[in-house]
mmCIF file of C-alpha atoms in Angstrom:
data_model
loop_
_atom_site.group_PDB
_atom_site.id
_atom_site.type_symbol
_atom_site.label_atom_id
_atom_site.label_comp_id
_atom_site.label_asym_id
_atom_site.label_seq_id
_atom_site.Cartn_x
_atom_site.Cartn_y
_atom_site.Cartn_z
ATOM 1 C CA MET X 1 -1.499 -2.490 -17.232
ATOM 2 C CA LEU X 2 -3.474 -2.020 -14.425
ATOM 3 C CA GLU X 3 -5.915 -4.007 -16.009
ATOM 4 C CA LEU X 4 -3.183 -6.440 -15.802
ATOM 5 C CA LEU X 5 -2.513 -5.936 -12.357
ATOM 6 C CA SER X 6 -6.468 -6.406 -11.288
ATOM 7 C CA GLN X 7 -5.929 -9.667 -12.031
ATOM 8 C CA PRO X 8 -4.942 -12.360 -9.387
ATOM 9 C CA TRP X 9 -1.443 -12.483 -10.239
ATOM 10 C CA PRO X 10 0.118 -15.667 -10.648
ATOM 11 C CA TRP X 11 1.502 -17.700 -7.577
ATOM 12 C CA TYR X 12 5.536 -17.384 -8.763
ATOM 13 C CA THR X 13 5.131 -13.475 -8.656
ATOM 14 C CA SER X 14 4.541 -13.479 -4.824
ATOM 15 C CA GLY X 15 7.086 -16.172 -4.476
ATOM 16 C CA ILE X 16 9.975 -14.070 -6.290
ATOM 17 C CA LEU X 17 8.966 -11.363 -4.380
ATOM 18 C CA ILE X 18 9.286 -12.421 -1.099
ATOM 19 C CA ALA X 19 12.835 -14.159 -2.452
ATOM 20 C CA PHE X 20 13.410 -10.253 -3.648
ATOM 21 C CA VAL X 21 12.746 -8.680 0.029
ATOM 22 C CA MET X 22 14.592 -11.310 1.527
ATOM 23 C CA VAL X 23 17.417 -10.590 -0.100
ATOM 24 C CA ILE X 24 17.248 -7.155 -0.408
ATOM 25 C CA LEU X 25 17.073 -7.399 3.779
ATOM 26 C CA LEU X 26 20.044 -8.887 3.240
ATOM 27 C CA PHE X 27 22.007 -5.750 1.378
ATOM 28 C CA PHE X 28 20.754 -3.841 4.069
ATOM 29 C CA GLY X 29 22.725 -5.954 7.185
ATOM 30 C CA LYS X 30 19.631 -7.439 7.897
ATOM 31 C CA SER X 31 17.327 -10.183 8.494
ATOM 32 C CA PHE X 32 13.382 -11.671 6.875
ATOM 33 C CA GLY X 33 11.510 -12.196 9.956
ATOM 34 C CA PHE X 34 8.106 -10.998 10.507
ATOM 35 C CA SER X 35 7.011 -12.137 14.120
ATOM 36 C CA SER X 36 9.961 -10.432 15.579
ATOM 37 C CA ASN X 37 7.686 -7.264 15.242
ATOM 38 C CA LEU X 38 5.036 -8.735 17.604
ATOM 39 C CA ARG X 39 8.269 -9.135 20.269
ATOM 40 C CA VAL X 40 8.908 -4.891 19.325
ATOM 41 C CA ILE X 41 6.067 -3.563 19.268
ATOM 42 C CA CYS X 42 5.897 -5.124 23.075
ATOM 43 C CA ALA X 43 8.900 -3.745 23.825
ATOM 44 C CA ALA X 44 8.146 -0.300 22.831
ATOM 45 C CA CYS X 45 4.317 -0.171 24.708
ATOM 46 C CA GLY X 46 6.502 -1.036 27.325
ATOM 47 C CA ALA X 47 7.000 -4.486 28.600
ATOM 48 C CA GLY X 48 10.294 -4.382 29.047
ATOM 49 C CA LYS X 49 10.032 -2.527 32.022
ATOM 50 C CA THR X 50 8.355 -5.801 33.683
ATOM 51 C CA THR X 51 9.982 -8.366 31.574
ATOM 52 C CA LYS X 52 13.987 -9.442 30.720
ATOM 53 C CA PHE X 53 12.309 -10.350 27.113
ATOM 54 C CA PHE X 54 11.256 -7.096 26.273
ATOM 55 C CA ASP X 55 14.345 -5.198 27.195
ATOM 56 C CA PHE X 56 15.774 -4.590 24.514
ATOM 57 C CA ASP X 57 16.327 -1.818 22.621
ATOM 58 C CA TRP X 58 14.048 -1.233 20.635
ATOM 59 C CA ARG X 59 14.293 1.640 18.375
ATOM 60 C CA SER X 60 17.687 -0.288 16.631
ATOM 61 C CA GLN X 61 14.324 -2.435 15.442
ATOM 62 C CA THR X 62 12.123 0.519 13.939
ATOM 63 C CA TRP X 63 13.018 -0.732 9.783
ATOM 64 C CA ASN X 64 11.372 -3.594 11.179
ATOM 65 C CA LEU X 65 8.083 -2.057 12.382
ATOM 66 C CA LEU X 66 8.476 -0.115 8.329
ATOM 67 C CA PHE X 67 8.476 -3.060 7.647
ATOM 68 C CA VAL X 68 4.797 -4.068 9.170
ATOM 69 C CA VAL X 69 3.665 -0.045 8.077
ATOM 70 C CA GLY X 70 4.400 -1.529 4.208
ATOM 71 C CA ALA X 71 2.188 -4.499 5.044
ATOM 72 C CA VAL X 72 -0.710 -2.367 4.933
ATOM 73 C CA LEU X 73 -0.026 -0.054 3.097
ATOM 74 C CA GLY X 74 0.420 -3.082 0.721
ATOM 75 C CA GLY X 75 -3.307 -4.881 1.453
ATOM 76 C CA TRP X 76 -4.785 -1.657 1.541
ATOM 77 C CA ILE X 77 -3.687 -0.775 -1.904
ATOM 78 C CA SER X 78 -3.892 -3.969 -2.819
ATOM 79 C CA SER X 79 -7.985 -3.756 -2.304
ATOM 80 C CA GLU X 80 -8.395 0.107 -2.801
ATOM 81 C CA PHE X 81 -7.035 0.249 -6.451
ATOM 82 C CA LEU X 82 -5.716 -3.009 -8.225
ATOM 83 C CA SER X 83 -8.866 -4.994 -6.356
ATOM 84 C CA ASN X 84 -11.179 -6.261 -9.639
ATOM 85 C CA GLY X 85 -13.596 -8.153 -6.983
ATOM 86 C CA ASP X 86 -11.772 -11.242 -7.509
ATOM 87 C CA VAL X 87 -13.527 -14.303 -5.724
ATOM 88 C CA VAL X 88 -10.334 -16.524 -4.223
ATOM 89 C CA GLN X 89 -10.167 -19.439 -7.074
ATOM 90 C CA ILE X 90 -9.557 -22.582 -4.393
ATOM 91 C CA SER X 91 -9.787 -26.180 -6.084
ATOM 92 C CA GLN X 92 -13.917 -27.627 -6.013
ATOM 93 C CA GLU X 93 -12.356 -29.707 -3.543
ATOM 94 C CA THR X 94 -11.483 -27.904 -1.292
ATOM 95 C CA ILE X 95 -14.696 -25.760 -1.383
ATOM 96 C CA GLN X 96 -16.827 -29.661 -0.948
ATOM 97 C CA ASP X 97 -14.585 -29.963 2.032
ATOM 98 C CA LEU X 98 -15.298 -26.500 3.489
ATOM 99 C CA LYS X 99 -18.701 -26.854 2.228
ATOM 100 C CA ALA X 100 -19.490 -29.885 4.774
ATOM 101 C CA LEU X 101 -18.227 -27.424 7.675
ATOM 102 C CA GLY X 102 -21.014 -25.472 6.948
ATOM 103 C CA MET X 103 -18.802 -22.816 5.608
ATOM 104 C CA SER X 104 -19.997 -21.069 1.987
ATOM 105 C CA ALA X 105 -17.926 -20.786 -1.560
ATOM 106 C CA PRO X 106 -15.937 -17.874 -1.614
ATOM 107 C CA ASP X 107 -16.716 -14.541 -2.458
ATOM 108 C CA ASP X 108 -14.009 -12.369 -2.077
ATOM 109 C CA LEU X 109 -10.479 -13.280 -0.622
ATOM 110 C CA GLN X 110 -12.031 -13.968 2.974
ATOM 111 C CA PRO X 111 -15.072 -15.947 3.772
ATOM 112 C CA ASN X 112 -17.656 -14.053 5.760
ATOM 113 C CA GLU X 113 -18.361 -16.961 8.780
ATOM 114 C CA LEU X 114 -14.993 -15.820 10.152
ATOM 115 C CA PHE X 115 -14.108 -12.713 8.424
ATOM 116 C CA SER X 116 -17.392 -10.270 8.966
ATOM 117 C CA LEU X 117 -17.532 -7.959 11.284
ATOM 118 C CA GLU X 118 -20.861 -9.613 12.676
ATOM 119 C CA ALA X 119 -18.814 -13.160 12.593
ATOM 120 C CA LEU X 120 -16.626 -11.358 15.084
ATOM 121 C CA PHE X 121 -19.606 -10.110 17.071
ATOM 122 C CA THR X 122 -20.413 -13.260 18.044
ATOM 123 C CA VAL X 123 -18.361 -15.022 21.164
ATOM 124 C CA LYS X 124 -17.366 -17.517 19.032
ATOM 125 C CA GLY X 125 -16.003 -15.584 16.088
ATOM 126 C CA PHE X 126 -14.463 -13.155 18.378
ATOM 127 C CA LEU X 127 -12.681 -16.313 20.267
ATOM 128 C CA ILE X 128 -11.439 -17.824 17.033
ATOM 129 C CA MET X 129 -9.714 -14.609 16.125
ATOM 130 C CA LEU X 130 -8.797 -13.878 19.693
ATOM 131 C CA ILE X 131 -7.272 -17.067 20.067
ATOM 132 C CA GLY X 132 -6.336 -18.085 17.086
ATOM 133 C CA GLY X 133 -4.466 -15.195 17.067
ATOM 134 C CA PHE X 134 -2.491 -16.109 20.575
ATOM 135 C CA MET X 135 -1.450 -18.937 18.979
ATOM 136 C CA ILE X 136 0.166 -17.290 16.196
ATOM 137 C CA GLY X 137 2.594 -15.242 18.557
ATOM 138 C CA PHE X 138 3.262 -17.299 21.355
ATOM 139 C CA GLY X 139 3.866 -20.325 18.945
ATOM 140 C CA SER X 140 5.707 -17.922 16.362
ATOM 141 C CA ARG X 141 7.674 -16.368 19.170
ATOM 142 C CA TYR X 142 8.003 -20.312 21.183
ATOM 143 C CA ALA X 143 9.571 -21.846 17.953
ATOM 144 C CA GLY X 144 11.828 -18.397 17.225
ATOM 145 C CA GLY X 145 10.770 -17.508 14.000
ATOM 146 C CA CYS X 146 6.998 -17.787 11.759
ATOM 147 C CA THR X 147 6.493 -18.199 8.090
ATOM 148 C CA SER X 148 8.978 -16.024 6.881
ATOM 149 C CA GLY X 149 12.292 -15.982 10.003
ATOM 150 C CA HIS X 150 11.848 -20.370 9.480
ATOM 151 C CA ALA X 151 10.282 -21.197 6.210
ATOM 152 C CA ILE X 152 11.688 -18.283 3.551
ATOM 153 C CA SER X 153 14.881 -17.053 5.899
ATOM 154 C CA GLY X 154 15.568 -20.316 7.755
ATOM 155 C CA LEU X 155 15.089 -23.138 4.599
ATOM 156 C CA SER X 156 17.229 -20.896 2.178
ATOM 157 C CA ASN X 157 19.811 -21.324 4.800
ATOM 158 C CA LEU X 158 19.259 -24.956 4.977
ATOM 159 C CA GLN X 159 18.963 -24.501 8.863
ATOM 160 C CA LEU X 160 17.877 -27.780 9.905
ATOM 161 C CA PRO X 161 16.258 -26.146 13.168
ATOM 162 C CA SER X 162 14.018 -24.371 10.219
ATOM 163 C CA LEU X 163 12.768 -27.290 9.025
ATOM 164 C CA ILE X 164 12.312 -28.830 12.392
ATOM 165 C CA ALA X 165 9.902 -25.733 12.703
ATOM 166 C CA VAL X 166 7.910 -26.146 9.562
ATOM 167 C CA ILE X 167 7.704 -29.488 10.380
ATOM 168 C CA GLY X 168 5.261 -28.801 13.352
ATOM 169 C CA PHE X 169 3.744 -25.341 11.405
ATOM 170 C CA PHE X 170 2.064 -29.000 9.627
ATOM 171 C CA ILE X 171 1.687 -30.764 12.834
ATOM 172 C CA GLY X 172 -0.509 -28.121 14.007
ATOM 173 C CA GLY X 173 -2.493 -27.126 10.770
ATOM 174 C CA LEU X 174 -2.950 -30.447 10.177
ATOM 175 C CA ILE X 175 -4.140 -31.354 13.327
ATOM 176 C CA MET X 176 -6.620 -27.637 13.721
ATOM 177 C CA THR X 177 -7.294 -28.227 9.784
ATOM 178 C CA HIS X 178 -8.146 -32.086 9.833
ATOM 179 C CA LEU X 179 -9.217 -33.132 13.653
ATOM 180 C CA LEU X 180 -10.202 -30.134 15.652
ATOM 181 C CA LEU X 181 -11.944 -27.701 13.140
ATOM 182 C CA PRO X 182 -15.167 -30.523 12.521
ATOM 183 C CA PHE X 183 -16.040 -29.259 16.292
ATOM 184 C CA ILE X 184 -14.945 -25.726 15.730
ATOM 185 C CA LEU X 185 -16.916 -24.336 12.388
ATOM 186 C CA MET Z 1 0.993 -11.441 -1.016
ATOM 187 C CA SER Z 2 -2.819 -10.507 -1.447
ATOM 188 C CA LYS Z 3 -2.817 -10.311 -5.139
ATOM 189 C CA SER Z 4 -1.005 -13.885 -4.672
ATOM 190 C CA GLU Z 5 -4.360 -13.885 -2.628
ATOM 191 C CA ALA Z 6 -1.641 -16.319 0.294
ATOM 192 C CA ILE Z 7 -3.977 -13.849 2.735
ATOM 193 C CA SER Z 8 -6.643 -15.600 2.043
ATOM 194 C CA TRP Z 9 -8.386 -18.314 4.834
ATOM 195 C CA TYR Z 10 -9.815 -20.583 1.021
ATOM 196 C CA ARG Z 11 -5.735 -20.709 0.126
ATOM 197 C CA ILE Z 12 -4.375 -21.636 3.651
ATOM 198 C CA GLN Z 13 -7.460 -24.581 4.302
ATOM 199 C CA GLU Z 14 -6.718 -25.929 0.522
ATOM 200 C CA MET Z 15 -2.873 -26.047 1.399
ATOM 201 C CA PHE Z 16 -3.185 -27.608 4.575
ATOM 202 C CA ARG Z 17 -5.711 -30.512 2.673
ATOM 203 C CA PHE Z 18 -3.756 -30.726 -0.429
ATOM 204 C CA GLN Z 19 -5.274 -29.617 -3.247
ATOM 205 C CA ALA Z 20 -3.568 -27.736 -4.544
ATOM 206 C CA PHE Z 21 -0.466 -26.450 -5.709
ATOM 207 C CA HIS Z 22 -1.319 -22.340 -5.048
ATOM 208 C CA MET Z 23 0.811 -22.125 -1.601
ATOM 209 C CA TYR Z 24 3.493 -24.767 -2.170
ATOM 210 C CA GLY Z 25 4.419 -23.175 -5.538
ATOM 211 C CA ILE Z 26 4.159 -19.640 -3.505
ATOM 212 C CA ILE Z 27 6.733 -20.940 -0.520
ATOM 213 C CA GLY Z 28 8.420 -23.315 -2.547
ATOM 214 C CA THR Z 29 9.689 -20.770 -5.610
ATOM 215 C CA ALA Z 30 10.539 -17.927 -1.980
ATOM 216 C CA VAL Z 31 13.080 -20.949 -0.818
ATOM 217 C CA VAL Z 32 14.586 -21.966 -3.766
ATOM 218 C CA LEU Z 33 15.581 -18.701 -5.441
ATOM 219 C CA GLY Z 34 16.308 -17.664 -1.353
ATOM 220 C CA ALA Z 35 18.474 -20.106 -1.354
ATOM 221 C CA ILE Z 36 19.917 -19.623 -3.762
ATOM 222 C CA ALA Z 37 20.906 -16.168 -3.623
ATOM 223 C CA THR Z 38 22.381 -17.459 0.181
ATOM 224 C CA TYR Z 39 24.819 -19.591 -1.300
ATOM 225 C CA LEU Z 40 26.019 -16.696 -3.884
ATOM 226 C CA ILE Z 41 26.067 -14.628 -0.988
ATOM 227 C CA LYS Z 42 28.663 -16.763 0.546
ATOM 228 C CA LYS Z 43 30.370 -18.048 -1.673
ATOM 229 C CA PHE Z 44 31.564 -14.288 -2.858
ATOM 230 C CA ASN Z 45 31.773 -12.972 0.613
ATOM 231 C CA MET Z 46 29.045 -10.296 -0.314
ATOM 232 C CA LYS Z 47 28.619 -7.470 1.246
ATOM 233 C CA ASP Z 48 25.679 -5.110 2.796
ATOM 234 C CA TYR Z 49 25.830 -1.125 1.750
ATOM 235 C CA GLN Z 50 28.161 -0.534 4.227
ATOM 236 C CA GLY Z 51 30.889 -2.647 3.391
ATOM 237 C CA ASN Z 52 30.487 -5.030 6.365
ATOM 238 C CA PRO Z 53 29.875 -8.678 5.687
ATOM 239 C CA ILE Z 54 26.512 -10.026 5.586
ATOM 240 C CA ILE Z 55 26.157 -12.836 7.642
ATOM 241 C CA PHE Z 56 23.899 -15.691 8.468
ATOM 242 C CA THR Z 57 23.135 -16.371 12.818
ATOM 243 C CA PRO Z 58 22.829 -20.050 12.742
ATOM 244 C CA LYS Z 59 19.531 -21.065 14.743
ATOM 245 C CA GLU Z 60 20.181 -22.169 17.898
ATOM 246 C CA LYS Z 61 19.775 -26.297 17.723
ATOM 247 C CA SER Z 62 17.212 -27.255 19.747
ATOM 248 C CA VAL Z 63 14.448 -29.994 19.005
ATOM 249 C CA PRO Z 64 11.247 -29.366 21.357
ATOM 250 C CA ARG Z 65 11.143 -25.860 20.995
ATOM 251 C CA TYR Z 66 11.386 -25.867 17.728
ATOM 252 C CA LEU Z 67 8.807 -29.035 17.382
ATOM 253 C CA ILE Z 68 6.084 -27.589 20.701
ATOM 254 C CA GLY Z 69 7.046 -23.108 19.317
ATOM 255 C CA GLY Z 70 6.367 -24.622 15.649
ATOM 256 C CA THR Z 71 2.967 -26.580 16.374
ATOM 257 C CA ILE Z 72 0.940 -23.721 18.534
ATOM 258 C CA PHE Z 73 1.797 -21.400 15.469
ATOM 259 C CA GLY Z 74 0.054 -23.869 13.445
ATOM 260 C CA LEU Z 75 -2.635 -24.270 15.182
ATOM 261 C CA GLY Z 76 -3.114 -20.956 15.203
ATOM 262 C CA TRP Z 77 -2.525 -21.254 10.934
ATOM 263 C CA ALA Z 78 -5.031 -22.818 10.092
ATOM 264 C CA LEU Z 79 -7.548 -21.874 12.192
ATOM 265 C CA THR Z 80 -7.186 -17.979 11.343
ATOM 266 C CA GLY Z 81 -5.822 -18.634 7.827
ATOM 267 C CA ALA Z 82 -3.259 -16.028 8.642
ATOM 268 C CA CYS Z 83 0.531 -15.853 9.705
ATOM 269 C CA PRO Z 84 1.718 -12.662 11.110
ATOM 270 C CA GLY Z 85 3.285 -10.503 7.857
ATOM 271 C CA PRO Z 86 -0.426 -11.276 6.690
ATOM 272 C CA MET Z 87 -2.205 -10.587 9.696
ATOM 273 C CA PHE Z 88 -1.219 -6.751 8.640
ATOM 274 C CA VAL Z 89 -1.610 -7.080 4.941
ATOM 275 C CA ASN Z 90 -4.843 -8.778 5.985
ATOM 276 C CA LEU Z 91 -5.592 -5.591 8.196
ATOM 277 C CA GLY Z 92 -4.833 -2.907 5.245
ATOM 278 C CA TYR Z 93 -7.654 -4.663 2.670
ATOM 279 C CA GLY Z 94 -10.314 -4.151 5.422
ATOM 280 C CA TYR Z 95 -10.654 -7.261 6.610
ATOM 281 C CA TRP Z 96 -10.946 -5.372 10.711
ATOM 282 C CA ALA Z 97 -11.453 -8.265 12.452
ATOM 283 C CA ILE Z 98 -7.868 -8.942 12.025
ATOM 284 C CA LEU Z 99 -6.997 -6.577 14.681
ATOM 285 C CA VAL Z 100 -8.930 -9.458 17.207
ATOM 286 C CA ALA Z 101 -6.113 -11.953 16.602
ATOM 287 C CA ILE Z 102 -3.186 -9.560 16.246
ATOM 288 C CA VAL Z 103 -3.562 -8.205 19.824
ATOM 289 C CA GLY Z 104 -4.292 -11.825 20.807
ATOM 290 C CA ALA Z 105 -0.829 -12.255 18.795
ATOM 291 C CA LEU Z 106 0.516 -9.084 20.834
ATOM 292 C CA ILE Z 107 -1.023 -11.628 24.579
ATOM 293 C CA GLY Z 108 0.849 -14.481 22.583
ATOM 294 C CA THR Z 109 3.903 -12.901 22.511
ATOM 295 C CA TYR Z 110 4.097 -10.636 26.135
ATOM 296 C CA LEU Z 111 3.466 -14.351 27.766
ATOM 297 C CA TYR Z 112 5.972 -16.045 25.620
ATOM 298 C CA GLY Z 113 8.145 -13.481 27.154
ATOM 299 C CA VAL Z 114 6.597 -13.909 30.765
ATOM 300 C CA LEU Z 115 7.122 -17.901 30.905
ATOM 301 C CA ARG Z 116 10.127 -17.799 28.798
ATOM 302 C CA ASP Z 117 12.289 -19.046 31.538
ATOM 303 C CA LYS Z 118 9.275 -21.852 32.639
ATOM 304 C CA LEU Z 119 9.051 -23.835 29.265
ATOM 305 C CA PRO Z 120 11.228 -26.292 27.722
ATOM 306 C CA HIS Z 121 13.792 -25.397 25.047
#
């Protein structure tokens, strides 16, 4: 069993689990949306004193913060107990394209060029993470949600605004992937 | 998430290059099952565990907000290969570099809160 769990899981297991999590949250009177936590954390750090947007009862969102803790724990469990040093099985085409940009073929889940501590302690590596994170935080709050809130919860509820947001995610993602990354990497 | 490799930068690159079905399969399965569940909950007026009706709050109608915000989000998603959930999974997995992206995301969220009234919505 553990051996089976240690293999990479097929895509549909993840899709089923995500939908399951959403339904569980609905039955607990909550809604599935991860980026709200960033706002909750800002509020918990006291941002509400100076900015109205963060002036709300963040303690009522403690359940969602537990979700963050769960995400971290899940990542830890899967790396500590369920990993067999898997190399992510991306398509040959992607490996070729990325090679042309100077990225090595995967030797685990994340590229060393971006995720190793050596990379992080270079100006470029640090700025990629900081600015990338900044755009994620700013963009998801501006759009009122991220992948979970819009692409999963919103599309499941057939919300047009969520579809527009997802189209935006792809406009941004395609611009970054095809136009900007060749200059950045 | 990590076991299906959805937290991998490589997988996100593959998705934005349309070179594999993997990520579309994950999101697609979740949306189809989610839509069926949402439909059933509405049709049978299901209650949550406290007996309150499950309410779906419709998103506010607007275009610029979702399009501009979504595009900024997409730029960051493709650059770091992580959206807010997987960021924290990566942290648990031991990819410490993502901590800088998390700090960036908090700064971004904070700045949005500060600038909110000045942005087109």
